[in-house]
Amino acid sequence: MAKTIFNTTENSNFILNMTEDQYAKLASRGLIAAMLLVPLSTLIPEITDKATYALSAGGLAVGGVICMILALIAIIKKYIRGSAVIPVCAMALLAGWAVISLINGYDTNISLYGYPNRGEGFLAILFYFGFFTTAAAIKREKAVNTVINGMVAVGAVNSVMSLIQIFVKNRYYDLASMDDKVMAASGLSMSPIFLAMVLTLALSAALIGFVTSENKKRRIVFICAAAIFSFVIMFTYTIAGICGLVFSIIAAVIAVFAFKAPKVRLAAVLASAVPAALAVVLVYAGAIGNITEYRTYDGRIAWWADGYMRASASGNFNSSVVNIDDPVDVYTYMNEKTMNIISKNPLTGTGPEQLAFPQVRAMNGKSEIEDVITSNTGVFDKCYNEYLYTAATRGIPSLIALVLALVPSLVMGYKAMRRRKTAEAFTAFVLTLGGVLMFFISCSSIPYAPVFWAAAGMACSGIETDKEKKASGKLAKKALKAEKK
C-alpha cells in the first residue's frame, strides 16, 4: 500500500511513494533544464543591447531551484549512498564556507548574487551543490544517457549561435584588438574561454557516444554534432579550446579500444580533426575577419574583450607590465598576483567574485563599482585557474572542500568505469577528468558549471547496469517479504 501522511491522498504524497526509477527520470530532466536555461537566457542579451546578462543568472536561478528541490528529495529518500556521501558533504562544506566568505567579503550584495554580468556569488555555489547532489543520486543507465544527450544539446545550442558570430557578427568579440578583427565565437557562454570549456565536455560526450552507441540515428547525430563543435572550438582562439579538442579526440580513441568498437569508428578522429583544420585554413585564407594567421588570443579575450569591455569587471591591461599577446605571460602574471592576494587573506578570501577589489588603488571620483574597477589599470577579476581563484575569493578552506569533492568523484568514477565497463560510466569519468584538468587553465562560469557538476555527480553515483538493477530489485522484494513476516 502506498504511503501517506495526515490522511492525505496518494497523489499528494508522490515524493513519499517515488521509486528510484521515477526519481532518476525526473532528475535527468531537471538537470537538462538546468544546463539549458543559462544559454537560452543568454540569447536575449546576445541579440539586443537593451537586456543585461543578469538574465543569464536568472536562468541559473530557475535551474538551480529545480535541482535544489531534487537534491532535497534525494537526501530525504536516501538515494545518496556509499562513498558518494563524502563528495556530497564536501560540496555542502564548499557552500557552507562561502557563507563565511560572504560575511567577510568587501561587498555583501555581490557576495550573495555575484558580480553584475558574471553571476557566480554564493547562490550560484549553492545551486552547484544542487546540480552535483541531484546527479549523484542518478543510478539508472537510461537516465544518465538522457543527461549526456542534454550535454550534447547544450553544445549544439551554443554552436548555432557561434556560427552566426563567426560569419556575421559578435559585438563583443569581433575584435581582439583595435586592429585585429578575428570574429571570435562565444556562443551563449558569454566568453570564448567559457565556450571552449562547454564545448570540451559536449565534444567529448558526442565523440564517445558515437563510438559506443549501437543506435545508428544517435551515432549520426553525435558525429555531425562533433564535427560542428570541433569547427567552432577553434574559433575561440584559446589554449583551452585547443587542449579541449585534443583531449576529446584522445578520449574517443581510448573508447574505441576500451569497448572493442569497430575500427571504422575511429572516423571520430577525422570528424574532429578535419573541421578543426578547416577552421584554421579559413583563417589563413583571409576568409574570417581581417587576419591571415591563426594564433591564440587568450590575454586579449580574457582581460580586454571579456573582463574590461563586456563585463566591466576588470580594468584595462598595462602593456608595460604584461605582454597581452603572450598567453603564458598573461596567465603567469594573473596567477602570481592571485597567490599574493591569497597570502593576505587565506582564511575567508576576498568574498565570492571579488578578486578585483583588493587590486583597486583609487576611486577616481566614481561611485558605481563597474566605473571604479574599469578606471583602474591593471586590475583583473578572473585568474583562469579555478583552484587559485577559489582560494583567493573564498579562502583556502573552500579550496580544500573543492578538492575533497573532485578527487573522490574522480576515484569513484574511475572505479565504476573499470568495474562496470559501460559507456555511461566511461563518459561520466572522462567528462569529470576533463573538467578537473580544465580548471588548471580556466575557471568556472555559470554557463559551464551546470554541465560540469552534473558530470562530476554522475561519476560518483554508482551507475547500475541492467543486471545490477534486477539483482537489487530482487533483494528489495526479499527484504519487503521478510519485513511483512
CSV table of C-alpha atoms in Angstrom, one decimal:
chain,number,residue,atom,x,y,z
A,1,MET,CA,0.0,0.0,0.0
A,2,ALA,CA,1.3,3.5,-0.9
A,3,LYS,CA,2.5,5.7,2.0
A,4,THR,CA,0.5,8.8,3.0
A,5,ILE,CA,0.7,11.3,5.8
A,6,PHE,CA,-2.0,13.1,7.7
A,7,ASN,CA,-4.7,11.1,5.8
A,8,THR,CA,-3.8,12.9,2.5
A,9,THR,CA,-4.2,11.3,-0.9
A,10,GLU,CA,-1.6,9.2,-2.6
A,11,ASN,CA,-1.2,11.7,-5.4
A,12,SER,CA,-0.3,14.5,-2.9
A,13,ASN,CA,2.4,12.3,-1.4
A,14,PHE,CA,4.2,11.5,-4.6
A,15,ILE,CA,7.6,12.1,-3.0
A,16,LEU,CA,7.0,9.5,-0.3
A,17,ASN,CA,5.9,7.0,-3.0
A,18,MET,CA,8.5,7.9,-5.6
A,19,THR,CA,10.6,4.9,-6.7
A,20,GLU,CA,14.3,5.3,-7.6
A,21,ASP,CA,13.4,4.8,-11.3
A,22,GLN,CA,10.9,7.6,-11.2
A,23,TYR,CA,13.4,9.8,-9.4
A,24,ALA,CA,16.1,9.1,-12.0
A,25,LYS,CA,13.8,10.1,-14.8
A,26,LEU,CA,12.7,13.3,-13.1
A,27,ALA,CA,16.2,14.2,-12.0
A,28,SER,CA,17.7,13.7,-15.5
A,29,ARG,CA,15.1,16.1,-16.9
A,30,GLY,CA,15.7,18.6,-14.2
A,31,LEU,CA,19.4,18.6,-14.9
A,32,ILE,CA,18.8,19.1,-18.6
A,33,ALA,CA,16.6,22.1,-17.8
A,34,ALA,CA,19.3,23.5,-15.6
A,35,MET,CA,22.0,23.1,-18.3
A,36,LEU,CA,19.9,24.7,-21.0
A,37,LEU,CA,18.3,27.5,-19.1
A,38,VAL,CA,21.5,29.6,-18.8
A,39,PRO,CA,22.4,29.5,-22.5
A,40,LEU,CA,18.8,30.1,-23.5
A,41,SER,CA,18.5,33.0,-21.1
A,42,THR,CA,21.8,34.4,-22.6
A,43,LEU,CA,20.2,34.6,-26.0
A,44,ILE,CA,18.4,37.8,-25.3
A,45,PRO,CA,21.4,39.9,-24.2
A,46,GLU,CA,23.4,38.5,-27.1
A,47,ILE,CA,20.9,39.8,-29.7
A,48,THR,CA,20.0,43.1,-28.1
A,49,ASP,CA,21.8,45.6,-26.0
A,50,LYS,CA,18.6,46.5,-24.2
A,51,ALA,CA,18.9,43.5,-21.9
A,52,THR,CA,21.7,42.6,-19.5
A,53,TYR,CA,23.4,39.3,-18.6
A,54,ALA,CA,21.5,39.4,-15.4
A,55,LEU,CA,19.0,37.3,-17.4
A,56,SER,CA,21.6,34.5,-17.6
A,57,ALA,CA,21.9,34.5,-13.8
A,58,GLY,CA,18.1,34.3,-13.7
A,59,GLY,CA,18.2,31.2,-15.9
A,60,LEU,CA,20.7,29.7,-13.5
A,61,ALA,CA,18.5,30.5,-10.5
A,62,VAL,CA,15.5,28.7,-12.1
A,63,GLY,CA,17.5,25.7,-12.9
A,64,GLY,CA,19.2,25.8,-9.5
A,65,VAL,CA,16.0,25.9,-7.6
A,66,ILE,CA,14.7,22.9,-9.6
A,67,CYS,CA,17.8,20.9,-8.7
A,68,MET,CA,17.9,22.0,-5.1
A,69,ILE,CA,14.4,20.5,-4.7
A,70,LEU,CA,15.5,17.3,-6.5
A,71,ALA,CA,18.7,17.2,-4.3
A,72,LEU,CA,16.5,17.5,-1.1
A,73,ILE,CA,14.3,14.7,-2.3
A,74,ALA,CA,17.4,12.6,-2.9
A,75,ILE,CA,18.6,13.2,0.6
A,76,ILE,CA,15.2,12.5,2.1
A,77,LYS,CA,14.8,9.3,0.2
A,78,LYS,CA,18.4,8.3,1.0
A,79,TYR,CA,19.4,7.9,-2.7
A,80,ILE,CA,22.9,9.2,-1.9
A,81,ARG,CA,24.7,6.1,-0.7
A,82,GLY,CA,28.1,4.7,-0.1
A,83,SER,CA,31.2,6.6,-0.8
A,84,ALA,CA,29.2,9.3,-2.7
A,85,VAL,CA,28.3,10.8,0.7
A,86,ILE,CA,31.9,12.1,1.0
A,87,PRO,CA,32.0,14.3,-2.1
A,88,VAL,CA,28.4,15.5,-1.4
A,89,CYS,CA,29.4,16.5,2.1
A,90,ALA,CA,32.4,18.3,0.6
A,91,MET,CA,30.1,20.2,-1.7
A,92,ALA,CA,28.0,21.1,1.3
A,93,LEU,CA,31.1,22.4,3.0
A,94,LEU,CA,32.0,24.4,-0.1
A,95,ALA,CA,28.7,26.1,0.0
A,96,GLY,CA,28.8,26.5,3.8
A,97,TRP,CA,32.2,28.1,3.9
A,98,ALA,CA,31.0,30.5,1.1
A,99,VAL,CA,28.7,32.0,3.7
A,100,ILE,CA,31.6,32.8,6.0
A,101,SER,CA,33.4,34.3,3.0
A,102,LEU,CA,30.3,36.2,2.1
A,103,ILE,CA,30.1,37.8,5.6
A,104,ASN,CA,33.7,38.8,5.5
A,105,GLY,CA,33.8,40.0,1.8
A,106,TYR,CA,34.1,43.5,0.5
A,107,ASP,CA,30.5,43.8,-0.8
A,108,THR,CA,27.7,41.6,0.7
A,109,ASN,CA,25.4,42.1,-2.3
A,110,ILE,CA,28.0,40.9,-4.8
A,111,SER,CA,29.0,38.1,-2.5
A,112,LEU,CA,25.4,36.9,-2.5
A,113,TYR,CA,24.3,37.4,-6.1
A,114,GLY,CA,27.7,37.6,-7.9
A,115,TYR,CA,29.3,40.5,-9.8
A,116,PRO,CA,27.0,42.0,-12.5
A,117,ASN,CA,27.4,40.2,-15.8
A,118,ARG,CA,29.1,37.3,-14.0
A,119,GLY,CA,26.6,35.9,-11.5
A,120,GLU,CA,28.8,33.5,-9.5
A,121,GLY,CA,28.0,34.5,-6.0
A,122,PHE,CA,27.0,32.4,-3.0
A,123,LEU,CA,23.6,31.5,-4.6
A,124,ALA,CA,25.4,30.1,-7.6
A,125,ILE,CA,27.6,27.9,-5.4
A,126,LEU,CA,24.6,26.7,-3.6
A,127,PHE,CA,23.0,25.8,-6.9
A,128,TYR,CA,26.1,23.9,-7.9
A,129,PHE,CA,25.6,21.8,-4.8
A,130,GLY,CA,22.1,21.1,-6.1
A,131,PHE,CA,23.4,20.0,-9.5
A,132,PHE,CA,26.0,17.7,-8.1
A,133,THR,CA,23.8,16.1,-5.5
A,134,THR,CA,21.0,15.5,-7.9
A,135,ALA,CA,23.4,13.9,-10.4
A,136,ALA,CA,25.0,11.8,-7.6
A,137,ALA,CA,21.6,10.2,-6.9
A,138,ILE,CA,21.0,9.1,-10.5
A,139,LYS,CA,22.0,5.4,-10.8
A,140,ARG,CA,20.0,4.3,-13.9
A,141,GLU,CA,21.8,4.0,-17.2
A,142,LYS,CA,18.9,5.3,-19.2
A,143,ALA,CA,18.7,8.5,-17.1
A,144,VAL,CA,22.4,9.0,-17.4
A,145,ASN,CA,22.1,8.6,-21.1
A,146,THR,CA,19.4,11.3,-21.1
A,147,VAL,CA,21.7,13.7,-19.2
A,148,ILE,CA,24.6,13.0,-21.7
A,149,ASN,CA,22.2,13.8,-24.6
A,150,GLY,CA,21.4,17.0,-22.8
A,151,MET,CA,25.1,17.9,-22.6
A,152,VAL,CA,25.4,17.5,-26.4
A,153,ALA,CA,22.3,19.6,-26.8
A,154,VAL,CA,24.0,22.4,-24.8
A,155,GLY,CA,26.9,22.2,-27.2
A,156,ALA,CA,24.6,22.4,-30.2
A,157,VAL,CA,22.7,25.4,-28.9
A,158,ASN,CA,26.0,27.2,-28.3
A,159,SER,CA,27.4,26.2,-31.7
A,160,VAL,CA,24.4,27.5,-33.6
A,161,MET,CA,24.9,31.0,-32.1
A,162,SER,CA,28.6,30.6,-32.6
A,163,LEU,CA,28.3,30.1,-36.3
A,164,ILE,CA,26.4,33.3,-36.6
A,165,GLN,CA,29.1,35.1,-34.6
A,166,ILE,CA,31.9,33.7,-36.7
A,167,PHE,CA,30.4,34.6,-40.1
A,168,VAL,CA,28.2,37.6,-39.3
A,169,LYS,CA,28.8,39.4,-36.0
A,170,ASN,CA,29.7,39.1,-32.4
A,171,ARG,CA,29.5,42.6,-30.8
A,172,TYR,CA,32.0,41.9,-28.0
A,173,TYR,CA,34.5,39.5,-29.7
A,174,ASP,CA,34.7,40.6,-33.3
A,175,LEU,CA,37.9,42.4,-32.4
A,176,ALA,CA,40.8,41.0,-30.4
A,177,SER,CA,42.4,44.5,-30.6
A,178,MET,CA,41.7,47.7,-32.4
A,179,ASP,CA,43.5,46.3,-35.4
A,180,ASP,CA,42.7,42.5,-35.3
A,181,LYS,CA,39.2,41.5,-36.5
A,182,VAL,CA,39.1,37.8,-35.6
A,183,MET,CA,35.3,37.1,-35.3
A,184,ALA,CA,35.8,35.0,-32.2
A,185,ALA,CA,32.9,32.8,-31.0
A,186,SER,CA,31.4,33.0,-27.5
A,187,GLY,CA,28.2,31.2,-28.3
A,188,LEU,CA,25.7,31.6,-25.5
A,189,SER,CA,28.5,31.2,-22.9
A,190,MET,CA,29.4,34.9,-22.6
A,191,SER,CA,33.2,34.4,-23.3
A,192,PRO,CA,35.2,32.4,-25.9
A,193,ILE,CA,37.1,30.8,-23.0
A,194,PHE,CA,33.9,29.7,-21.3
A,195,LEU,CA,32.6,28.4,-24.7
A,196,ALA,CA,35.8,26.4,-25.1
A,197,MET,CA,35.1,24.7,-21.7
A,198,VAL,CA,31.5,23.9,-22.5
A,199,LEU,CA,32.4,22.5,-26.0
A,200,THR,CA,35.2,20.4,-24.5
A,201,LEU,CA,32.6,18.5,-22.4
A,202,ALA,CA,30.0,18.4,-25.2
A,203,LEU,CA,32.5,17.3,-27.8
A,204,SER,CA,33.8,14.5,-25.5
A,205,ALA,CA,30.3,13.3,-24.9
A,206,ALA,CA,29.4,13.4,-28.6
A,207,LEU,CA,32.5,11.5,-29.7
A,208,ILE,CA,32.3,8.8,-27.0
A,209,GLY,CA,28.5,8.5,-27.8
A,210,PHE,CA,29.3,7.9,-31.5
A,211,VAL,CA,32.0,5.3,-30.7
A,212,THR,CA,29.9,3.4,-28.1
A,213,SER,CA,26.3,3.7,-29.2
A,214,GLU,CA,24.6,0.9,-31.1
A,215,ASN,CA,21.8,3.2,-32.2
A,216,LYS,CA,22.5,4.3,-35.8
A,217,LYS,CA,20.5,7.5,-35.6
A,218,ARG,CA,22.2,8.5,-32.4
A,219,ARG,CA,25.6,7.9,-33.9
A,220,ILE,CA,24.7,10.1,-36.9
A,221,VAL,CA,23.5,12.9,-34.7
A,222,PHE,CA,26.6,12.7,-32.5
A,223,ILE,CA,29.1,12.6,-35.3
A,224,CYS,CA,27.5,15.6,-37.0
A,225,ALA,CA,27.4,17.5,-33.7
A,226,ALA,CA,31.1,16.6,-33.0
A,227,ALA,CA,32.1,18.0,-36.4
A,228,ILE,CA,30.4,21.3,-35.7
A,229,PHE,CA,31.8,21.5,-32.2
A,230,SER,CA,35.3,20.9,-33.5
A,231,PHE,CA,35.0,23.6,-36.1
A,232,VAL,CA,33.5,26.2,-33.6
A,233,ILE,CA,36.0,25.4,-30.8
A,234,MET,CA,38.9,26.6,-33.0
A,235,PHE,CA,37.3,30.0,-33.3
A,236,THR,CA,37.5,30.6,-29.6
A,237,TYR,CA,41.2,31.2,-30.3
A,238,THR,CA,42.1,29.9,-26.8
A,239,ILE,CA,44.5,27.5,-25.3
A,240,ALA,CA,41.5,25.9,-23.5
A,241,GLY,CA,39.9,25.3,-26.9
A,242,ILE,CA,42.9,23.6,-28.4
A,243,CYS,CA,43.5,21.5,-25.3
A,244,GLY,CA,39.8,20.6,-25.2
A,245,LEU,CA,39.9,19.4,-28.8
A,246,VAL,CA,43.0,17.2,-28.2
A,247,PHE,CA,41.5,15.8,-25.0
A,248,SER,CA,38.2,14.9,-26.7
A,249,ILE,CA,40.0,13.1,-29.6
A,250,ILE,CA,42.2,11.1,-27.2
A,251,ALA,CA,39.1,10.1,-25.2
A,252,ALA,CA,37.4,8.9,-28.4
A,253,VAL,CA,40.4,6.8,-29.4
A,254,ILE,CA,40.6,5.2,-26.0
A,255,ALA,CA,36.8,4.5,-26.1
A,256,VAL,CA,37.3,2.6,-29.4
A,257,PHE,CA,39.8,0.2,-27.9
A,258,ALA,CA,38.3,0.0,-24.4
A,259,PHE,CA,34.9,-1.0,-25.8
A,260,LYS,CA,36.3,-3.0,-28.7
A,261,ALA,CA,34.2,-1.0,-31.1
A,262,PRO,CA,34.5,-1.5,-34.8
A,263,LYS,CA,37.7,0.2,-36.0
A,264,VAL,CA,35.7,2.2,-38.5
A,265,ARG,CA,34.5,4.3,-35.6
A,266,LEU,CA,38.0,5.8,-35.4
A,267,ALA,CA,36.4,8.0,-38.0
A,268,ALA,CA,35.6,10.1,-34.9
A,269,VAL,CA,39.1,11.4,-35.1
A,270,LEU,CA,38.6,12.6,-38.7
A,271,ALA,CA,35.2,14.0,-37.8
A,272,SER,CA,37.0,16.3,-35.3
A,273,ALA,CA,40.4,16.9,-37.0
A,274,VAL,CA,39.1,17.8,-40.4
A,275,PRO,CA,36.6,20.6,-39.3
A,276,ALA,CA,39.2,21.9,-36.9
A,277,ALA,CA,41.8,22.0,-39.7
A,278,LEU,CA,39.2,23.7,-42.0
A,279,ALA,CA,38.7,26.5,-39.4
A,280,VAL,CA,42.5,27.2,-39.4
A,281,VAL,CA,42.6,27.1,-43.3
A,282,LEU,CA,39.8,29.6,-43.5
A,283,VAL,CA,41.7,32.0,-41.2
A,284,TYR,CA,44.9,31.6,-43.2
A,285,ALA,CA,42.9,32.2,-46.4
A,286,GLY,CA,41.7,35.5,-45.1
A,287,ALA,CA,38.1,34.4,-45.1
A,288,ILE,CA,37.5,35.3,-41.5
A,289,GLY,CA,37.8,38.9,-40.4
A,290,ASN,CA,41.0,40.7,-41.5
A,291,ILE,CA,43.6,38.3,-40.2
A,292,THR,CA,45.7,35.8,-42.2
A,293,GLU,CA,47.4,33.9,-39.3
A,294,TYR,CA,45.9,31.6,-36.7
A,295,ARG,CA,47.0,32.0,-33.1
A,296,THR,CA,45.6,32.2,-29.7
A,297,TYR,CA,44.3,35.5,-28.2
A,298,ASP,CA,43.8,34.4,-24.6
A,299,GLY,CA,45.1,37.5,-23.0
A,300,ARG,CA,43.2,40.0,-25.1
A,301,ILE,CA,40.0,37.9,-24.9
A,302,ALA,CA,40.1,37.3,-21.2
A,303,TRP,CA,41.3,40.6,-20.0
A,304,TRP,CA,40.3,43.2,-22.6
A,305,ALA,CA,37.3,41.9,-24.6
A,306,ASP,CA,35.5,40.0,-21.7
A,307,GLY,CA,36.7,41.4,-18.4
A,308,TYR,CA,37.0,45.1,-19.5
A,309,MET,CA,34.7,45.6,-22.4
A,310,ARG,CA,31.8,43.2,-21.8
A,311,ALA,CA,31.6,42.6,-18.1
A,312,SER,CA,33.1,45.9,-16.8
A,313,ALA,CA,34.7,43.7,-14.1
A,314,SER,CA,38.4,44.5,-15.0
A,315,GLY,CA,40.5,47.5,-15.7
A,316,ASN,CA,42.4,47.8,-19.0
A,317,PHE,CA,45.7,45.9,-19.1
A,318,ASN,CA,49.0,47.7,-18.7
A,319,SER,CA,51.2,46.9,-21.7
A,320,SER,CA,54.3,48.0,-19.9
A,321,VAL,CA,53.8,45.3,-17.2
A,322,VAL,CA,52.4,42.3,-19.1
A,323,ASN,CA,52.6,41.2,-22.7
A,324,ILE,CA,49.0,40.8,-23.6
A,325,ASP,CA,49.7,38.8,-26.7
A,326,ASP,CA,51.7,36.1,-24.8
A,327,PRO,CA,49.2,33.8,-23.0
A,328,VAL,CA,51.8,32.3,-20.8
A,329,ASP,CA,52.9,35.8,-19.6
A,330,VAL,CA,49.3,36.8,-19.0
A,331,TYR,CA,48.3,33.7,-17.1
A,332,THR,CA,51.6,33.7,-15.1
A,333,TYR,CA,51.1,37.3,-14.1
A,334,MET,CA,47.5,36.7,-13.0
A,335,ASN,CA,48.4,33.6,-11.1
A,336,GLU,CA,51.3,35.2,-9.2
A,337,LYS,CA,49.2,38.2,-8.3
A,338,THR,CA,46.4,35.9,-7.2
A,339,MET,CA,48.7,34.0,-4.9
A,340,ASN,CA,49.8,37.3,-3.4
A,341,ILE,CA,46.1,38.0,-2.7
A,342,ILE,CA,45.7,34.6,-1.1
A,343,SER,CA,48.6,35.2,1.2
A,344,LYS,CA,46.9,38.3,2.6
A,345,ASN,CA,43.6,36.7,3.5
A,346,PRO,CA,44.0,32.9,3.3
A,347,LEU,CA,41.0,32.0,5.6
A,348,THR,CA,38.0,33.7,4.0
A,349,GLY,CA,39.3,35.3,0.9
A,350,THR,CA,38.1,38.5,-0.7
A,351,GLY,CA,34.4,37.3,-0.9
A,352,PRO,CA,32.8,35.5,-3.9
A,353,GLU,CA,33.5,37.2,-7.2
A,354,GLN,CA,35.6,40.0,-5.7
A,355,LEU,CA,39.1,39.2,-6.8
A,356,ALA,CA,39.4,42.6,-8.4
A,357,PHE,CA,38.5,44.5,-5.2
A,358,PRO,CA,41.9,44.3,-3.3
A,359,GLN,CA,43.6,45.4,-6.6
A,360,VAL,CA,41.7,48.7,-6.8
A,361,ARG,CA,44.1,51.6,-5.9
A,362,ALA,CA,41.8,54.7,-6.3
A,363,MET,CA,38.1,55.6,-6.6
A,364,ASN,CA,38.9,58.2,-9.3
A,365,GLY,CA,35.7,60.1,-8.4
A,366,LYS,CA,33.5,57.2,-9.4
A,367,SER,CA,30.5,55.9,-7.4
A,368,GLU,CA,29.4,52.8,-9.4
A,369,ILE,CA,31.5,49.7,-8.8
A,370,GLU,CA,31.8,49.0,-12.5
A,371,ASP,CA,33.1,52.5,-13.2
A,372,VAL,CA,35.6,52.3,-10.3
A,373,ILE,CA,37.1,49.0,-11.4
A,374,THR,CA,37.3,49.8,-15.1
A,375,SER,CA,39.1,53.1,-14.3
A,376,ASN,CA,41.9,51.2,-12.5
A,377,THR,CA,44.5,50.0,-15.0
A,378,GLY,CA,46.0,46.5,-14.4
A,379,VAL,CA,43.0,45.1,-12.4
A,380,PHE,CA,41.6,41.7,-13.4
A,381,ASP,CA,38.7,39.8,-12.0
A,382,LYS,CA,39.5,36.2,-13.1
A,383,CYS,CA,42.8,34.4,-12.8
A,384,TYR,CA,41.9,31.4,-15.1
A,385,ASN,CA,42.9,28.8,-12.6
A,386,GLU,CA,39.9,27.7,-10.7
A,387,TYR,CA,41.9,26.3,-7.8
A,388,LEU,CA,43.7,29.6,-7.1
A,389,TYR,CA,40.6,31.6,-7.8
A,390,THR,CA,38.6,29.6,-5.2
A,391,ALA,CA,41.3,30.1,-2.6
A,392,ALA,CA,41.6,33.8,-3.3
A,393,THR,CA,37.9,34.6,-3.3
A,394,ARG,CA,36.6,32.1,-0.7
A,395,GLY,CA,39.6,31.1,1.2
A,396,ILE,CA,41.8,28.0,1.5
A,397,PRO,CA,39.1,26.0,3.4
A,398,SER,CA,37.0,26.3,0.2
A,399,LEU,CA,39.9,25.1,-1.9
A,400,ILE,CA,40.2,22.0,0.4
A,401,ALA,CA,36.5,21.4,0.1
A,402,LEU,CA,36.7,21.7,-3.7
A,403,VAL,CA,39.5,19.1,-3.8
A,404,LEU,CA,37.6,16.8,-1.4
A,405,ALA,CA,34.6,16.9,-3.8
A,406,LEU,CA,36.6,16.4,-7.0
A,407,VAL,CA,39.2,13.8,-6.1
A,408,PRO,CA,36.7,11.3,-4.7
A,409,SER,CA,34.5,11.9,-7.7
A,410,LEU,CA,37.4,11.0,-10.0
A,411,VAL,CA,38.4,8.0,-8.0
A,412,MET,CA,34.8,6.6,-7.8
A,413,GLY,CA,34.3,7.4,-11.5
A,414,TYR,CA,37.4,5.5,-12.4
A,415,LYS,CA,36.5,2.5,-10.3
A,416,ALA,CA,32.9,2.4,-11.7
A,417,MET,CA,34.4,2.6,-15.2
A,418,ARG,CA,36.8,-0.3,-14.6
A,419,ARG,CA,34.2,-2.4,-12.8
A,420,ARG,CA,31.1,-1.9,-15.0
A,421,LYS,CA,32.8,-1.2,-18.3
A,422,THR,CA,29.7,0.7,-19.6
A,423,ALA,CA,29.6,3.7,-21.9
A,424,GLU,CA,27.8,5.8,-19.3
A,425,ALA,CA,30.3,5.2,-16.6
A,426,PHE,CA,33.2,5.9,-19.0
A,427,THR,CA,31.6,9.1,-20.3
A,428,ALA,CA,30.9,10.4,-16.7
A,429,PHE,CA,34.5,9.7,-15.7
A,430,VAL,CA,36.0,11.3,-18.9
A,431,LEU,CA,33.9,14.4,-18.6
A,432,THR,CA,34.8,14.8,-14.9
A,433,LEU,CA,38.5,14.3,-15.7
A,434,GLY,CA,38.3,16.9,-18.5
A,435,GLY,CA,36.7,19.4,-16.2
A,436,VAL,CA,39.2,18.9,-13.4
A,437,LEU,CA,42.1,19.4,-15.8
A,438,MET,CA,40.4,22.3,-17.5
A,439,PHE,CA,40.2,24.1,-14.1
A,440,PHE,CA,44.0,24.4,-14.2
A,441,ILE,CA,43.9,26.7,-17.3
A,442,SER,CA,40.5,28.3,-16.9
A,443,CYS,CA,37.8,29.0,-14.4
A,444,SER,CA,34.2,28.3,-13.5
A,445,SER,CA,31.3,30.2,-15.1
A,446,ILE,CA,27.5,29.9,-14.9
A,447,PRO,CA,27.2,28.5,-18.4
A,448,TYR,CA,29.8,25.8,-17.8
A,449,ALA,CA,29.2,24.8,-14.2
A,450,PRO,CA,25.8,23.0,-14.5
A,451,VAL,CA,27.3,20.8,-17.2
A,452,PHE,CA,30.5,20.0,-15.3
A,453,TRP,CA,28.8,19.4,-11.9
A,454,ALA,CA,26.2,17.1,-13.4
A,455,ALA,CA,29.1,15.1,-14.9
A,456,ALA,CA,31.0,15.0,-11.6
A,457,GLY,CA,27.9,13.9,-9.7
A,458,MET,CA,27.2,11.1,-12.2
A,459,ALA,CA,30.8,9.9,-11.9
A,460,CYS,CA,30.3,9.1,-8.2
A,461,SER,CA,26.7,8.0,-8.4
A,462,GLY,CA,27.4,4.3,-8.8
A,463,ILE,CA,25.5,3.9,-12.1
A,464,GLU,CA,23.9,0.5,-12.1
A,465,THR,CA,23.8,-1.8,-15.1
A,466,ASP,CA,20.5,-3.6,-16.1
A,467,LYS,CA,21.7,-6.8,-14.4
A,468,GLU,CA,22.6,-5.0,-11.2
A,469,LYS,CA,19.2,-3.2,-11.2
A,470,LYS,CA,17.4,-6.5,-11.5
A,471,ALA,CA,19.5,-8.0,-8.7
A,472,SER,CA,18.9,-5.0,-6.4
A,473,GLY,CA,15.2,-5.3,-7.2
A,474,LYS,CA,15.1,-8.9,-6.2
A,475,LEU,CA,16.9,-8.1,-2.9
A,476,ALA,CA,14.4,-5.3,-2.2
A,477,LYS,CA,11.5,-7.7,-2.7
A,478,LYS,CA,13.0,-10.3,-0.4
A,479,ALA,CA,13.6,-7.6,2.2
A,480,LEU,CA,10.0,-6.5,1.9
A,481,LYS,CA,8.7,-10.0,2.3
A,482,ALA,CA,10.9,-10.6,5.3
A,483,GLU,CA,9.6,-7.3,6.9
A,484,LYS,CA,6.0,-8.4,6.4
A,485,LYS,CA,6.7,-11.7,8.1
